[in-house]
């Protein structure tokens, strides 16, 4: 088991600068971060899993420490398959806490070997979410400082 590999799971619909902030902070702790997009057909997503992976690739193209992947099923099973014993998540505000706490404890119950680690983003991103970015972009607002350039382009393609 590689102790220095973390899985950073999420919907990433689309990835925001808040996600990038967490990945970059995580890279100061872990040797490798596997950013993994959940394949969840029941959830209404704007972008396909492939499109989301593509956007993440465009940010981390030349960084061998970041692997972009997708997963289905239980997160702890996926983490074990990838040889990782850490799940990385971002915690923006108290409002995130209840959901994250429940998820971390359930994951611990399912597999006590796998630890959950939480990092706080820079304060400028505590208000940021994929949903609010989609809403602002769909209404013609400027999102250039909220998402990577490749994501801005893709969002504009969808909405404009
Ligand atoms: O970005 P999101 O939507 O908050 O990410 C949620 C995610 C993908 C981390 C969570 O839904 C998840 O881990 N799903 C996998 C299913 C699972 O393992 N469930 C049991 C533990 S809660």
Short mmCIF file of C-alpha atoms and ligand atoms in Angstrom, two decimals:
data_model
loop_
_atom_site.label_atom_id
_atom_site.label_comp_id
_atom_site.label_asym_id
_atom_site.label_seq_id
_atom_site.Cartn_x
_atom_site.Cartn_y
_atom_site.Cartn_z
CA UNK A 1 0.00 0.00 0.00
CA UNK A 2 1.44 3.36 -1.05
CA UNK A 3 1.04 5.71 1.94
CA UNK A 4 1.72 8.78 -0.12
CA UNK A 5 -1.00 8.32 -2.69
CA UNK A 6 -4.35 10.03 -2.18
CA UNK A 7 -7.62 9.78 -4.05
CA UNK A 8 -9.41 13.08 -4.61
CA UNK A 9 -12.93 12.02 -5.63
CA UNK A 10 -15.79 14.20 -6.77
CA UNK A 11 -18.31 15.17 -9.40
CA UNK A 12 -16.14 17.92 -10.92
CA UNK A 13 -19.07 19.15 -13.03
CA UNK A 14 -17.05 21.23 -13.90
CA UNK A 15 -13.71 21.48 -12.01
CA UNK A 16 -13.32 24.93 -10.41
CA UNK A 17 -10.37 26.89 -9.05
CA UNK A 18 -11.50 25.64 -5.62
CA UNK A 19 -10.81 22.04 -6.71
CA UNK A 20 -7.47 23.10 -8.21
CA UNK A 21 -6.56 24.83 -4.94
CA UNK A 22 -7.23 21.61 -2.98
CA UNK A 23 -5.24 19.47 -5.45
CA UNK A 24 -2.29 21.89 -5.33
CA UNK A 25 -2.35 21.94 -1.52
CA UNK A 26 -2.59 18.15 -1.51
CA UNK A 27 0.50 17.90 -3.73
CA UNK A 28 2.55 19.41 -0.89
CA UNK A 29 1.57 16.42 1.28
CA UNK A 30 1.15 13.49 -1.12
CA UNK A 31 3.46 12.13 -3.82
CA UNK A 32 0.57 11.28 -6.11
CA UNK A 33 -3.02 12.44 -6.26
CA UNK A 34 -5.56 10.51 -8.28
CA UNK A 35 -8.31 12.96 -9.20
CA UNK A 36 -11.26 10.72 -9.87
CA UNK A 37 -14.59 11.67 -11.41
CA UNK A 38 -17.55 9.68 -10.14
CA UNK A 39 -19.59 7.93 -12.80
CA UNK A 40 -23.09 8.53 -11.57
CA UNK A 41 -25.76 8.09 -14.22
CA UNK A 42 -28.57 9.11 -11.83
CA UNK A 43 -27.14 12.59 -11.31
CA UNK A 44 -28.01 15.34 -13.79
CA UNK A 45 -24.62 16.47 -15.05
CA UNK A 46 -23.84 19.24 -17.50
CA UNK A 47 -20.63 17.57 -18.68
CA UNK A 48 -19.97 13.94 -19.55
CA UNK A 49 -17.40 12.06 -17.49
CA UNK A 50 -15.03 12.20 -20.48
CA UNK A 51 -15.45 15.96 -20.82
CA UNK A 52 -14.74 16.43 -17.11
CA UNK A 53 -11.62 14.27 -17.33
CA UNK A 54 -10.51 16.21 -20.40
CA UNK A 55 -10.81 19.53 -18.53
CA UNK A 56 -8.79 18.14 -15.59
CA UNK A 57 -6.17 16.81 -18.04
CA UNK A 58 -5.82 20.26 -19.57
CA UNK A 59 -4.79 21.64 -16.17
CA UNK A 60 -2.47 18.80 -15.11
CA UNK A 61 -1.22 17.63 -18.51
CA UNK A 62 2.46 17.80 -17.72
CA UNK A 63 2.30 16.88 -14.03
CA UNK A 64 3.21 13.22 -13.41
CA UNK A 65 2.08 13.58 -9.77
CA UNK A 66 -1.55 13.96 -10.84
CA UNK A 67 -3.49 11.08 -12.36
CA UNK A 68 -6.95 11.70 -13.82
CA UNK A 69 -9.39 8.82 -13.60
CA UNK A 70 -13.04 7.93 -13.04
CA UNK A 71 -14.73 5.41 -10.78
CA UNK A 72 -18.00 3.60 -10.12
CA UNK A 73 -19.20 1.88 -6.96
CA UNK A 74 -17.85 2.25 -3.45
CA UNK A 75 -15.11 4.81 -3.05
CA UNK A 76 -13.20 2.74 -0.47
CA UNK A 77 -13.09 -0.25 -2.85
CA UNK A 78 -11.82 1.96 -5.63
CA UNK A 79 -9.16 3.46 -3.31
CA UNK A 80 -7.95 -0.04 -2.38
CA UNK A 81 -7.78 -1.04 -6.05
CA UNK A 82 -5.65 2.02 -6.74
CA UNK A 83 -3.32 1.17 -3.83
CA UNK A 84 -4.23 4.32 -1.92
CA UNK A 85 -5.05 4.51 1.78
CA UNK A 86 -6.08 8.17 1.86
CA UNK A 87 -9.13 10.00 0.58
CA UNK A 88 -8.61 13.73 0.13
CA UNK A 89 -11.55 16.14 0.31
CA UNK A 90 -11.95 19.89 0.57
CA UNK A 91 -13.89 21.55 3.37
CA UNK A 92 -15.13 25.02 2.49
CA UNK A 93 -17.43 25.99 5.30
CA UNK A 94 -19.40 24.68 8.26
CA UNK A 95 -22.19 23.85 5.80
CA UNK A 96 -19.96 21.18 4.23
CA UNK A 97 -19.16 19.61 7.57
CA UNK A 98 -22.23 17.45 8.22
CA UNK A 99 -22.16 15.73 4.84
CA UNK A 100 -18.39 15.26 4.91
CA UNK A 101 -18.42 13.95 8.47
CA UNK A 102 -21.10 11.40 7.59
CA UNK A 103 -19.21 10.32 4.48
CA UNK A 104 -15.86 10.05 6.30
CA UNK A 105 -17.36 7.95 9.10
CA UNK A 106 -19.20 5.68 6.66
CA UNK A 107 -16.03 5.18 4.65
CA UNK A 108 -14.15 4.39 7.87
CA UNK A 109 -16.83 1.85 8.80
CA UNK A 110 -16.56 0.24 5.37
CA UNK A 111 -12.76 0.12 5.45
CA UNK A 112 -10.91 1.31 8.58
CA UNK A 113 -7.59 1.16 6.69
CA UNK A 114 -8.60 4.10 4.54
CA UNK A 115 -8.25 7.54 6.12
CA UNK A 116 -10.04 10.72 5.13
CA UNK A 117 -8.01 13.91 5.05
CA UNK A 118 -9.62 17.34 4.73
CA UNK A 119 -7.97 20.49 3.47
CA UNK A 120 -9.40 24.00 3.55
CA UNK A 121 -9.15 26.04 0.35
CA UNK A 122 -7.95 29.61 0.18
CA UNK A 123 -10.67 31.93 1.63
CA UNK A 124 -11.33 33.38 -1.84
CA UNK A 125 -12.75 29.98 -2.85
CA UNK A 126 -14.89 29.21 0.19
CA UNK A 127 -18.01 30.50 -1.62
CA UNK A 128 -17.23 28.64 -4.82
CA UNK A 129 -19.05 25.56 -6.11
CA UNK A 130 -19.53 23.95 -9.51
CA UNK A 131 -23.27 24.73 -9.32
CA UNK A 132 -22.84 28.45 -8.69
CA UNK A 133 -20.26 28.70 -11.48
CA UNK A 134 -22.72 27.05 -13.91
CA UNK A 135 -25.49 29.41 -12.82
CA UNK A 136 -23.35 32.55 -13.20
CA UNK A 137 -22.05 31.43 -16.61
CA UNK A 138 -25.53 30.53 -17.86
CA UNK A 139 -26.64 34.07 -16.99
CA UNK A 140 -23.70 35.68 -18.79
CA UNK A 141 -21.58 36.52 -15.72
CA UNK A 142 -17.79 36.62 -15.73
CA UNK A 143 -16.32 33.36 -14.43
CA UNK A 144 -12.76 33.87 -15.64
CA UNK A 145 -11.29 34.06 -12.13
CA UNK A 146 -13.35 31.13 -10.85
CA UNK A 147 -12.35 28.30 -13.19
CA UNK A 148 -9.31 27.26 -15.28
CA UNK A 149 -9.23 28.71 -18.82
CA UNK A 150 -10.10 25.37 -20.45
CA UNK A 151 -13.16 25.05 -18.22
CA UNK A 152 -14.29 28.60 -19.00
CA UNK A 153 -14.11 27.77 -22.73
CA UNK A 154 -16.15 24.58 -22.29
CA UNK A 155 -18.76 26.33 -20.14
CA UNK A 156 -19.17 29.11 -22.68
CA UNK A 157 -19.60 26.48 -25.42
CA UNK A 158 -22.45 24.92 -23.45
CA UNK A 159 -24.24 28.13 -22.55
CA UNK A 160 -23.51 30.76 -25.21
O1 LIG B 1 -18.13 16.30 -5.50
P1 LIG B 1 -19.14 15.50 -4.74
O2 LIG B 1 -20.37 15.30 -5.58
O3 LIG B 1 -19.44 16.09 -3.40
O4 LIG B 1 -18.49 14.03 -4.48
C1 LIG B 1 -19.18 13.04 -3.77
C2 LIG B 1 -18.44 11.70 -3.83
C3 LIG B 1 -18.17 11.28 -5.26
C4 LIG B 1 -17.11 11.81 -3.10
C5 LIG B 1 -19.34 10.65 -3.10
O5 LIG B 1 -20.62 10.69 -3.67
C6 LIG B 1 -18.82 9.22 -3.18
O6 LIG B 1 -17.79 8.89 -2.65
N1 LIG B 1 -19.55 8.34 -3.88
C7 LIG B 1 -19.17 6.93 -4.04
C8 LIG B 1 -20.17 5.99 -3.39
C9 LIG B 1 -19.76 5.59 -1.99
O7 LIG B 1 -18.66 5.11 -1.76
N2 LIG B 1 -20.68 5.79 -1.01
C10 LIG B 1 -20.47 5.38 0.38
C11 LIG B 1 -19.73 6.39 1.22
S1 LIG B 1 -20.58 7.90 1.45
#
